[in-house]
Coordinates of C-alpha atoms and ligand atoms in Angstrom, one line a residue:
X20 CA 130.6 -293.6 57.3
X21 CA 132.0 -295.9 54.3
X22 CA 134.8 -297.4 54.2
X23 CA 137.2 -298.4 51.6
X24 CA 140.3 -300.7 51.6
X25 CA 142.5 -301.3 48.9
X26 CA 144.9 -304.0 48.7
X27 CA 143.4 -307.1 50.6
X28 CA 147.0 -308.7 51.6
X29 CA 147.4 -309.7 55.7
X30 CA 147.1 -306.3 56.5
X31 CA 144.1 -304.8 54.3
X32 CA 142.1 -308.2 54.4
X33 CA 142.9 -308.3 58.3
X34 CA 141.3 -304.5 58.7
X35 CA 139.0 -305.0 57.0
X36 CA 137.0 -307.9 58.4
X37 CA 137.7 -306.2 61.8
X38 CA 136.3 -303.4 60.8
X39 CA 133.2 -305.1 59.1
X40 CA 132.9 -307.8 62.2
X41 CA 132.5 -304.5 64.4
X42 CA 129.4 -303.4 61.9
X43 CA 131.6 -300.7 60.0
X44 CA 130.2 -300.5 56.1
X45 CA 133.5 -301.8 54.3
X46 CA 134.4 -302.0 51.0
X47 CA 137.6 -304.2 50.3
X48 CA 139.1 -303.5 46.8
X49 CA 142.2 -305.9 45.2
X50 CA 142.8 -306.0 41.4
X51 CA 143.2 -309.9 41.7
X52 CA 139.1 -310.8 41.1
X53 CA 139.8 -314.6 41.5
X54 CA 141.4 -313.7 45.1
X55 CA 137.9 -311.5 45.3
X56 CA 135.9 -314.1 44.7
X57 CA 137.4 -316.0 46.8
X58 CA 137.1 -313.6 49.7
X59 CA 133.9 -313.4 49.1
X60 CA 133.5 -316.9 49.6
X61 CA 134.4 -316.2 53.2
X62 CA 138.0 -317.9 52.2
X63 CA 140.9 -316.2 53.0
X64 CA 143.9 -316.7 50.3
X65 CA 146.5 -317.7 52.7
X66 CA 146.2 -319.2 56.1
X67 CA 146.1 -316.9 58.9
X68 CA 144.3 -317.4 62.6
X69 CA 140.3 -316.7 63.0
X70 CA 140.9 -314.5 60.2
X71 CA 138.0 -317.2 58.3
X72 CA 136.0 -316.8 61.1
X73 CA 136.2 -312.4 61.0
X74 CA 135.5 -312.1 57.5
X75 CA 132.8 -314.7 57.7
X76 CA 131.2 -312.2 60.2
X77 CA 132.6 -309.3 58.3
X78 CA 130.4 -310.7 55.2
X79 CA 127.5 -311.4 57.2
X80 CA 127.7 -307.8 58.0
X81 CA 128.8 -304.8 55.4
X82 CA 131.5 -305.9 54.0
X83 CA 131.8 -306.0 50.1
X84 CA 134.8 -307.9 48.4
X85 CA 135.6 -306.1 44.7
X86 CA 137.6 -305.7 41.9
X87 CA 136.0 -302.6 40.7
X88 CA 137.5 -299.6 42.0
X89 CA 134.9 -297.3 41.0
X90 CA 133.2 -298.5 44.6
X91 CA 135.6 -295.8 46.4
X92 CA 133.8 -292.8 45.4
X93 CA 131.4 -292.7 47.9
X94 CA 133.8 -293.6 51.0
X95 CA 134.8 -291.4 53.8
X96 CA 138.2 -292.9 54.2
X97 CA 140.5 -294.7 51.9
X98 CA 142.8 -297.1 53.3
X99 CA 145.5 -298.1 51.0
X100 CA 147.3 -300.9 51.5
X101 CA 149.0 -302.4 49.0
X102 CA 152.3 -304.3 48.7
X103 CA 155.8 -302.4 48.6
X104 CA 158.0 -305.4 47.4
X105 CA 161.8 -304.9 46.8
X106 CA 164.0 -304.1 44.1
X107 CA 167.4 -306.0 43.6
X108 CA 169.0 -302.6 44.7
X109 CA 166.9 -303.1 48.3
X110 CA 164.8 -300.4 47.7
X111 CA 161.2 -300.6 47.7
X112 CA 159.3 -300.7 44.0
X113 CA 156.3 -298.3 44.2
X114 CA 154.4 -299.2 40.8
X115 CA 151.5 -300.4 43.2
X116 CA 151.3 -297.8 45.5
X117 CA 151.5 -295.6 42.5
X118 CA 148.6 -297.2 40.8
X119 CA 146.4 -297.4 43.6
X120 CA 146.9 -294.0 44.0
X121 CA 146.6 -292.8 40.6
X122 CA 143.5 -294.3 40.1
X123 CA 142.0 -293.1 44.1
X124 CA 142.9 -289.2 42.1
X125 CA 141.0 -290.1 39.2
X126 CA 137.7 -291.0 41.0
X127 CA 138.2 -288.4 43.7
X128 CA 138.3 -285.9 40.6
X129 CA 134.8 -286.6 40.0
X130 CA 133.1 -287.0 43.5
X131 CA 131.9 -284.7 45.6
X132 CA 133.3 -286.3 49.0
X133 CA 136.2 -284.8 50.7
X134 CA 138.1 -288.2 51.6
X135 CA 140.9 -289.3 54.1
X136 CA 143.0 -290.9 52.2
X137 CA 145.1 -292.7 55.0
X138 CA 148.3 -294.9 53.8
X139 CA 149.1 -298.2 55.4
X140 CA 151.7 -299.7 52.6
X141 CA 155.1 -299.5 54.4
X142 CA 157.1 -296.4 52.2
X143 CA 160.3 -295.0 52.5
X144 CA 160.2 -291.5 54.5
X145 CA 159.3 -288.6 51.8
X146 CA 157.4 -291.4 49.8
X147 CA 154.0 -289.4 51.1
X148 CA 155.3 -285.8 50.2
X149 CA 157.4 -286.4 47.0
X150 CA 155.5 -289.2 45.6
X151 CA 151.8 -289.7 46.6
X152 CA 150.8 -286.4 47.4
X153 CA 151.7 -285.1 43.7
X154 CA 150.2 -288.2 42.1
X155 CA 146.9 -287.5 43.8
X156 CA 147.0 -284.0 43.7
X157 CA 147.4 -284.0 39.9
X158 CA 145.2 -286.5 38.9
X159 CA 142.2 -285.2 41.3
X160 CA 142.6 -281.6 40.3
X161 CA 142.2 -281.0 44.2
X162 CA 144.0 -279.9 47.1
X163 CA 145.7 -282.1 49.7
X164 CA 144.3 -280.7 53.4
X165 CA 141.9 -278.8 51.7
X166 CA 139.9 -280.5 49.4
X167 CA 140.7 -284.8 50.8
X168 CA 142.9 -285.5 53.7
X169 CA 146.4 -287.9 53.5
X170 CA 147.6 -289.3 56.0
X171 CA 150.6 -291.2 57.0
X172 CA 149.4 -294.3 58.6
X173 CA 152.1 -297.4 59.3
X174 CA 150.8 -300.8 60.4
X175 CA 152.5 -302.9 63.4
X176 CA 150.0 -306.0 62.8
X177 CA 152.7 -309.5 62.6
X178 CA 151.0 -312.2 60.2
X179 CA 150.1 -315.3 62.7
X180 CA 148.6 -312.9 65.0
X181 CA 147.1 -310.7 62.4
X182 CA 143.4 -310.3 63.9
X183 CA 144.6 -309.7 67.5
X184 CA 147.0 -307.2 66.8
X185 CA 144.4 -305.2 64.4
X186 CA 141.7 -305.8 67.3
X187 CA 144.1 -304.5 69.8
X188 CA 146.9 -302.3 68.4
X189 CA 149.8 -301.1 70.7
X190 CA 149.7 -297.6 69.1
X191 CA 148.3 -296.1 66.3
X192 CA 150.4 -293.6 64.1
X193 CA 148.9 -290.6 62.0
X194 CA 151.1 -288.5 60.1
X195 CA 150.6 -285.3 58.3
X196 CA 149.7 -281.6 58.9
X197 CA 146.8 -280.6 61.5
X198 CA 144.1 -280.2 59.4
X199 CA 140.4 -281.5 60.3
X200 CA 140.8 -284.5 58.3
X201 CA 143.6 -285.4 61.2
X202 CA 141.2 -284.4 63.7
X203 CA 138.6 -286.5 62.0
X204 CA 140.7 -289.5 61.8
X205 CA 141.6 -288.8 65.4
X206 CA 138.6 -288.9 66.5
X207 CA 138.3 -292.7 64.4
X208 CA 140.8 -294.3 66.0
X209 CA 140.2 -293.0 69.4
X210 CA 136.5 -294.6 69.6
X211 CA 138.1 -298.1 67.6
X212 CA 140.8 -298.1 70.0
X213 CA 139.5 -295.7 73.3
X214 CA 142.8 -297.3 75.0
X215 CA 145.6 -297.0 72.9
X216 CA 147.9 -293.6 72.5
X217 CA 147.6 -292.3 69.1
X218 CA 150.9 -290.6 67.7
X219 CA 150.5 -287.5 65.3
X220 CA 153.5 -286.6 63.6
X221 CA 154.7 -285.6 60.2
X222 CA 154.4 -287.9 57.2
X223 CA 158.7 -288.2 57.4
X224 CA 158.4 -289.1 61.2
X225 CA 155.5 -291.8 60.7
X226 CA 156.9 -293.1 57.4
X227 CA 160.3 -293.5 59.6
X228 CA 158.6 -295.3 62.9
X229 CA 158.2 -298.2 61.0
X230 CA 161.8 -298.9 59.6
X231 CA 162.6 -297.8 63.3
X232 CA 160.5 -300.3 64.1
X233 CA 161.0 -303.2 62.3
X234 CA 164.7 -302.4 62.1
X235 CA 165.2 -302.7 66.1
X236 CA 163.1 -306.0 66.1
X237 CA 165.4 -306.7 63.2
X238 CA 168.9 -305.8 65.7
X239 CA 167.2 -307.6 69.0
X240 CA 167.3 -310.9 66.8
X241 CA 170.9 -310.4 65.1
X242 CA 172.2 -309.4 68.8
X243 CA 170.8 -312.5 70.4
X244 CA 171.8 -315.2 67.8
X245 CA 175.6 -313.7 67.7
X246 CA 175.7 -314.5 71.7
X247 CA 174.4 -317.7 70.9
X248 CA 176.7 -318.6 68.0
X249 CA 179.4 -317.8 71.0
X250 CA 177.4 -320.0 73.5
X251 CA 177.6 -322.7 71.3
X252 CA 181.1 -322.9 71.1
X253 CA 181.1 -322.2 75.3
X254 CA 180.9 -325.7 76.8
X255 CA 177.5 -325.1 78.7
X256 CA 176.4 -322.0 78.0
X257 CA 172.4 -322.3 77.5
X258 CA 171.1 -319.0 75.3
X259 CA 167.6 -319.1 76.5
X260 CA 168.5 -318.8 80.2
X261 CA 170.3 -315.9 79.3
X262 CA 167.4 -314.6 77.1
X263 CA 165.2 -315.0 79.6
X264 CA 167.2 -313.3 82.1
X265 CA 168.2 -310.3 80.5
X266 CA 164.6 -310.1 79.2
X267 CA 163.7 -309.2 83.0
X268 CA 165.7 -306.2 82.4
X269 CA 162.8 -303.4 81.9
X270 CA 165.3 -301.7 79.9
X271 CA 165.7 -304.8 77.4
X272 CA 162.4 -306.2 77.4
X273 CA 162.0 -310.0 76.5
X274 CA 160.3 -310.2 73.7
X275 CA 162.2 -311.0 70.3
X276 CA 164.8 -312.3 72.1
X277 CA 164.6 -316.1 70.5
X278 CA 167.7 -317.4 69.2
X279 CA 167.0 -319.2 65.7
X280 CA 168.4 -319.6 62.1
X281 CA 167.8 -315.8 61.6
X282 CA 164.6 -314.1 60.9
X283 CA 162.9 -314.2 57.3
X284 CA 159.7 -313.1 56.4
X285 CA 158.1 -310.7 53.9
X286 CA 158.8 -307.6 56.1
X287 CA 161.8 -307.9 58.1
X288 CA 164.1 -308.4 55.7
X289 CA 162.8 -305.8 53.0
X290 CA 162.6 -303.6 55.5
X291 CA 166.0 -303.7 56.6
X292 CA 167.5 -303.2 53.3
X293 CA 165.2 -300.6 52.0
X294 CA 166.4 -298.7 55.1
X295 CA 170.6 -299.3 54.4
X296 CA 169.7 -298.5 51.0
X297 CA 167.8 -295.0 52.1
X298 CA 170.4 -294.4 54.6
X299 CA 172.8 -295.0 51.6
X300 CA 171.4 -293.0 49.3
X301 CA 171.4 -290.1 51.6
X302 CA 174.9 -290.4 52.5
X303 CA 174.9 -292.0 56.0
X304 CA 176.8 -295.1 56.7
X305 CA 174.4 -297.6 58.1
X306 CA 177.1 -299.9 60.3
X307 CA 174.8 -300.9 62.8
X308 CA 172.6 -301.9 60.3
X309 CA 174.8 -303.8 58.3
X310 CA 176.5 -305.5 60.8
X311 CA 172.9 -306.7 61.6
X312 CA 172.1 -307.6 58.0
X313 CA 175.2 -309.3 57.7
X314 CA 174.7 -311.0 60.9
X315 CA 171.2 -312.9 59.8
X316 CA 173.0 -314.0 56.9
X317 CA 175.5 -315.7 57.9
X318 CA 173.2 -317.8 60.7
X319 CA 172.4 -319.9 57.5
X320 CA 175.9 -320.7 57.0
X321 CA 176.7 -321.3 60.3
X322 CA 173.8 -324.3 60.3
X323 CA 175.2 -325.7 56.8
X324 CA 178.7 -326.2 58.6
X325 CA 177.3 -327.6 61.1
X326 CA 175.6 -330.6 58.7
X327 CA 179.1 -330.7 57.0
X328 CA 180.8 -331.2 60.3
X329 CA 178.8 -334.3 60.7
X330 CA 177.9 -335.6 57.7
X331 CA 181.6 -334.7 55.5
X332 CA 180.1 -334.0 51.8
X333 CA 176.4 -333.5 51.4
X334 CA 175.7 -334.8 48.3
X335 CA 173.2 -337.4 48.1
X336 CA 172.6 -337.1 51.7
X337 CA 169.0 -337.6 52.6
X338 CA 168.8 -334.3 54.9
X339 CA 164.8 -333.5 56.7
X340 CA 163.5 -330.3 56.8
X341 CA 161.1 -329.5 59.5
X342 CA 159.1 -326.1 59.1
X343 CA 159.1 -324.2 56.0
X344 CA 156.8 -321.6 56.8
X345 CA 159.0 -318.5 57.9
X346 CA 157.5 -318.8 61.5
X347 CA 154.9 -320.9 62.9
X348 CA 150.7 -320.5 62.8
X349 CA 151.5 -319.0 59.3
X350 CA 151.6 -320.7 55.7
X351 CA 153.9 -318.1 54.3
X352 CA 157.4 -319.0 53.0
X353 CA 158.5 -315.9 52.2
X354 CA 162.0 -314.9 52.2
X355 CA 161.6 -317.9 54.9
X356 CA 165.8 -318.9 56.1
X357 CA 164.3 -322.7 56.0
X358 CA 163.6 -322.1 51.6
X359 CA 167.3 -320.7 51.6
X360 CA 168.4 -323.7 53.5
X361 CA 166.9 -326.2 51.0
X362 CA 168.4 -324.1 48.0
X363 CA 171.9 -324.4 49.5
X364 CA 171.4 -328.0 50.2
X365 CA 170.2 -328.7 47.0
X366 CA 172.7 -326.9 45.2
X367 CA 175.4 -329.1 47.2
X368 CA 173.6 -332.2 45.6
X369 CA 171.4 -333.2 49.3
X370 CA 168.4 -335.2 49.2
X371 CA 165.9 -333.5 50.8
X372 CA 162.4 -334.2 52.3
X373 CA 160.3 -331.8 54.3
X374 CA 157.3 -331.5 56.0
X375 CA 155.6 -328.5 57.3
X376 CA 151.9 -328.5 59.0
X377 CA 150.5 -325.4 56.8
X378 CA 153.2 -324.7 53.9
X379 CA 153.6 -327.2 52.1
X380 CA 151.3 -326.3 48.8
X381 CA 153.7 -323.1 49.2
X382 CA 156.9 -325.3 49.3
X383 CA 155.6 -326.8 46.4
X384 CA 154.8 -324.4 44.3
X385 CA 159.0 -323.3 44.5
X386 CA 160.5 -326.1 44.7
X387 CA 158.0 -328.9 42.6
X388 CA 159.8 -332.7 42.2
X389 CA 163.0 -331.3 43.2
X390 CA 162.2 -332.7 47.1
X391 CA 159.8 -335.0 48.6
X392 CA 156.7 -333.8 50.1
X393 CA 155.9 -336.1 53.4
X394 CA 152.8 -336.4 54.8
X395 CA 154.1 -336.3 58.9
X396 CA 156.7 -335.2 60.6
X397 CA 157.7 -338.7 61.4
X398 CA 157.0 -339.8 58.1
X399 CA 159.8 -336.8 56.9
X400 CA 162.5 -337.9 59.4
X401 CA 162.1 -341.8 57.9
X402 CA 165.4 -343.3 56.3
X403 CA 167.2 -339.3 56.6
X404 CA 171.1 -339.1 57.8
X405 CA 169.7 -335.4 59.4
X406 CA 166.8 -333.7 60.5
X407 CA 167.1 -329.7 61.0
X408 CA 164.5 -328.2 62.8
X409 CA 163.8 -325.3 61.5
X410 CA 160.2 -323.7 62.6
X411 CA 159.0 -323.7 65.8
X412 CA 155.3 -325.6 65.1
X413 CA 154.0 -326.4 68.5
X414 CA 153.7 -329.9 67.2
X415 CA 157.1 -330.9 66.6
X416 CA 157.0 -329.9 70.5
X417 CA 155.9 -333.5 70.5
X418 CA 159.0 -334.8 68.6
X419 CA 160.8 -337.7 70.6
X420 CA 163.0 -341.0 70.5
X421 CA 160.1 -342.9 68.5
X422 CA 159.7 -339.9 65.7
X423 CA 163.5 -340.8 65.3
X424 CA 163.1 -344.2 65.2
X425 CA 163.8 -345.0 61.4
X426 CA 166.0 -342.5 60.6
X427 CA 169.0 -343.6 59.2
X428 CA 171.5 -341.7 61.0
X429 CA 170.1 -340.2 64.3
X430 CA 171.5 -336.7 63.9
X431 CA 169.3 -333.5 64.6
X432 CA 169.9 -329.7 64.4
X433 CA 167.4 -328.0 66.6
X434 CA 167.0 -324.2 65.7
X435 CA 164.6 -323.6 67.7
X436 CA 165.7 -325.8 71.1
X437 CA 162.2 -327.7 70.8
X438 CA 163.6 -330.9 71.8
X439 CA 166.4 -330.2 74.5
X440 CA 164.4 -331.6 77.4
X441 CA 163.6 -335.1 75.5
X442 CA 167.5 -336.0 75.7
X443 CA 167.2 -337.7 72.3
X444 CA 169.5 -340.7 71.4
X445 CA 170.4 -338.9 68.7
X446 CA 173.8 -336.6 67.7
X447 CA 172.1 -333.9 68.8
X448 CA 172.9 -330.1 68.1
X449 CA 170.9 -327.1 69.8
X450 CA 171.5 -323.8 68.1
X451 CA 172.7 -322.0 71.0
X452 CA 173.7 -324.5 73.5
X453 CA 177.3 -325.1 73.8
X454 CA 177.5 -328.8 74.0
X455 CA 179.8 -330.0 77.2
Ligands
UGA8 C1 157.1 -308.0 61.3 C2 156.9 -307.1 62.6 O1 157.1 -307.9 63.7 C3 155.6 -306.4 62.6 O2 155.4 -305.6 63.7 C4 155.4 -305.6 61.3 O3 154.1 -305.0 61.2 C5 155.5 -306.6 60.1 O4 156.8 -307.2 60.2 C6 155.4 -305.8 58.9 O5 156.2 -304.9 58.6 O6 154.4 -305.9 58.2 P1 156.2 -310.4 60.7 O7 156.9 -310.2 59.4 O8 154.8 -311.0 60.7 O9 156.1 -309.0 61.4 O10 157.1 -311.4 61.5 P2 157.8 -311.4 62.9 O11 157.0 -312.0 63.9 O12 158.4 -310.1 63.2 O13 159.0 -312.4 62.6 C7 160.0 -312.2 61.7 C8 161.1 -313.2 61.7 O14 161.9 -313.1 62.9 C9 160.6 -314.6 61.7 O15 161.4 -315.4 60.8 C10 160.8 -315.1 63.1 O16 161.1 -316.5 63.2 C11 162.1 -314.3 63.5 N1 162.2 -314.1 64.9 C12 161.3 -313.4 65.6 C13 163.3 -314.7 65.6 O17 164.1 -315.4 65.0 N2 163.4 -314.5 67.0 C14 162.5 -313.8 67.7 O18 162.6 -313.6 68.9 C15 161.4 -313.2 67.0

């Protein structure tokens, strides 16, 4: 059994060195041949944990790292999972998706294998039925079901835990009709995975999970920081106790539950807007998720009032940025709340100076000499009239009185109520705590 990826982003790189770690015979397609290259190299283009040390196994293996897409003619299945990115309108652009596809018809025109073709590329539902489908059904001169399977196949996988959560999946989802290329891809998954429920549905119904998906993470984290914008302005009111608390609740579950400056990311946010724009487009009023939307941002503003508050006008202040990265263990800054921090700030004139353990070359590459670059944490907080933590690295866990030492005004905006316990000498502002 061959098997072919295409698209080697978190996702496709990340199943695919699984895949060729566990002895599978892999072939991992991107158009990008210097990214290739460096795959092949056993470096992974962005930083992501003991994904090195999985594709470094992976090549040992049968994995192959191409640009040449001609290698998919002889594979059994056909992963595609290329990037949806979004259009100014929210909704997601498909001229990758479509390309991939176009060019899977071409080659499956002239072999005489009878492919899965499974997609992985988050799509809006009726993306599979009135857009891939027709492409591939036209260019191969073949029949979906009967001639190569498609199937509807969403990925739950968060970057930062990227090789655990492809190693061990909560649920896999297959959509499409009941043919035996579902039974065959069945019967995949079930020996990968022999623990985890597998969910066949319809292509609409699998193409939807996701948004459902990613769209209630998206509402856990508006609902929790709205309570803690109120506990902050209630004299003792601590939002992680009652995180915590309600989180026992089997009915509420506590992950997801972390107050912060709002949640950023390349999937959370696209995600939610492709699906108001969907809903939108098919006449249904999305409140819930609007209010949600609307919610995450205004956390931003919400932190640049409270600088303000302190600090009167920004310009010229030296303000710290701590964390770029959209989360922690990742070097990925995008649509990170911390970037659209440092654009408001700099657009009121601030001086800013970050550090961030993995992100920086990524902070660079957006923002260039328009910021400093420091080399520590401590260094970053050195003559600055405010810190704002913004990403919660394990090592700013460590942050104390000393870090603080040389700043120049001891003020500090904790996001991520890292530093609560060290009772800093500092002005000292937990997003969620309402100061007595
Ligand atoms: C998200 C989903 O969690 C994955 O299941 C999904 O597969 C992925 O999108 C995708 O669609 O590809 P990811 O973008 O890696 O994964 O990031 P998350 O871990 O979901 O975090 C998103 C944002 O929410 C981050 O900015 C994070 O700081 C924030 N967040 C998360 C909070 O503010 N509070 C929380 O409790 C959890």
């Amino acid at each position: 059994m061959k098997i072919g990826i295409i698209g080697l982003g978190f996702v496709g790189l990340s199943f695919g060195s699984v895949l060729a770690s566990k002895g599978k015979n892999v072939v991992g397609i991107d158009v990008d041949a210097e990214k290739c290259k460096k795959i092949r190299n056993g470096v992974s283009p962005f930083f992501e944990p003991d994904l090195e040390r999985i594709l470094k196994i992976g090549l040992k293996k049968k994995l192959i790292i191409t640009d040449d897409f001609s290698l998919i003619k002889d594979c059994d299945m056909i992963f595609v999972a290329v990037g949806t990115p979004q259009k100014s309108n929210g909704a997601i652009e498909l001229s990758m998706i479509k390309k991939a596809v176009t060019s899977i018809g071409i080659i499956l025109a002239k072999t005489k294998k009878n492919p899965i073709v499974l997609i992985k590329s988050t799509v809006i539902p009726g993306t599979m039925q009135n857009v891939i489908l027709p492409i591939l059904e036209k260019r191969s001169g073949k029949k979906a079901g009967k001639e190569f399977g498609l199937i509807s196949n969403p990925e739950f996988l968060q970057e930062s835990s990227a090789i655990r959560d492809t190693k061990f999946p909560h649920v896999i989802v297959l959509g499409g009709y009941q043919t035996k290329f579902m039974k065959k891809a069945k019967s995949f998954f079930s020996k990968l995975h022999p623990n985890v429920s597998i969910v066949i549905t319809n292509h609409q119904t699998a193409e939807m999970i996701k948004y459902a998906n990613n769209s209630f993470l998206a509402t856990k984290i508006s609902f929790i920081n709205q309570l803690s914008n109120i506990c902050q302005n209630t004299p003792g009111a601590n939002i992680d106790d009652i995180a915590k608390t309600i989180g026992l609740d089997p009915r509420i579950g506590a992950l997801f539950l972390n107050a912060g400056p709002g949640y950023g990311g390349s999937c959370l946010p696209k995600d939610m807007k492709a699906l108001i724009n969907f809903a939108d487009t098919i006449g249904i009023n999305p409140t819930l998720l609007n209010a949600v939307e609307k919610i995450n941002q205004k956390q931003i503003q919400n932190i640049v009032s409270l600088i303000e508050k302190t600090l009167g006008t920004l310009a010229l202040k030296q303000i710290t940025v701590l964390g770029t990265a959209f989360k922690p263990n990742t070097d990925d800054i995008r649509d990170s709340i911390a970037i659209e921090l440092i654009k408001k700030l700099l657009k009121k004139k601030s001086r800013i100076t970050i550090y961030d353990p993995k992100a920086m070359k990524n902070t660079k590459d957006v923002f260039g000499e328009k910021i400093i670059y420091a080399r520590s944490a401590t260094e970053a907080l050195n003559k600055s009239q405010c810190a704002i933590l913004m990403t919660h690295w394990k090592q700013f866990e460590k942050l104390n009185n000393s870090s603080i030492k040389y700043m120049n005004k001891k003020f500090v905006i904790d996001c991520r109520r890292i530093l609560v316990e060290k009772k800093l000498q500092a002005e000292y502002h937990a997003i969620g705590i309402g100061k007595i």
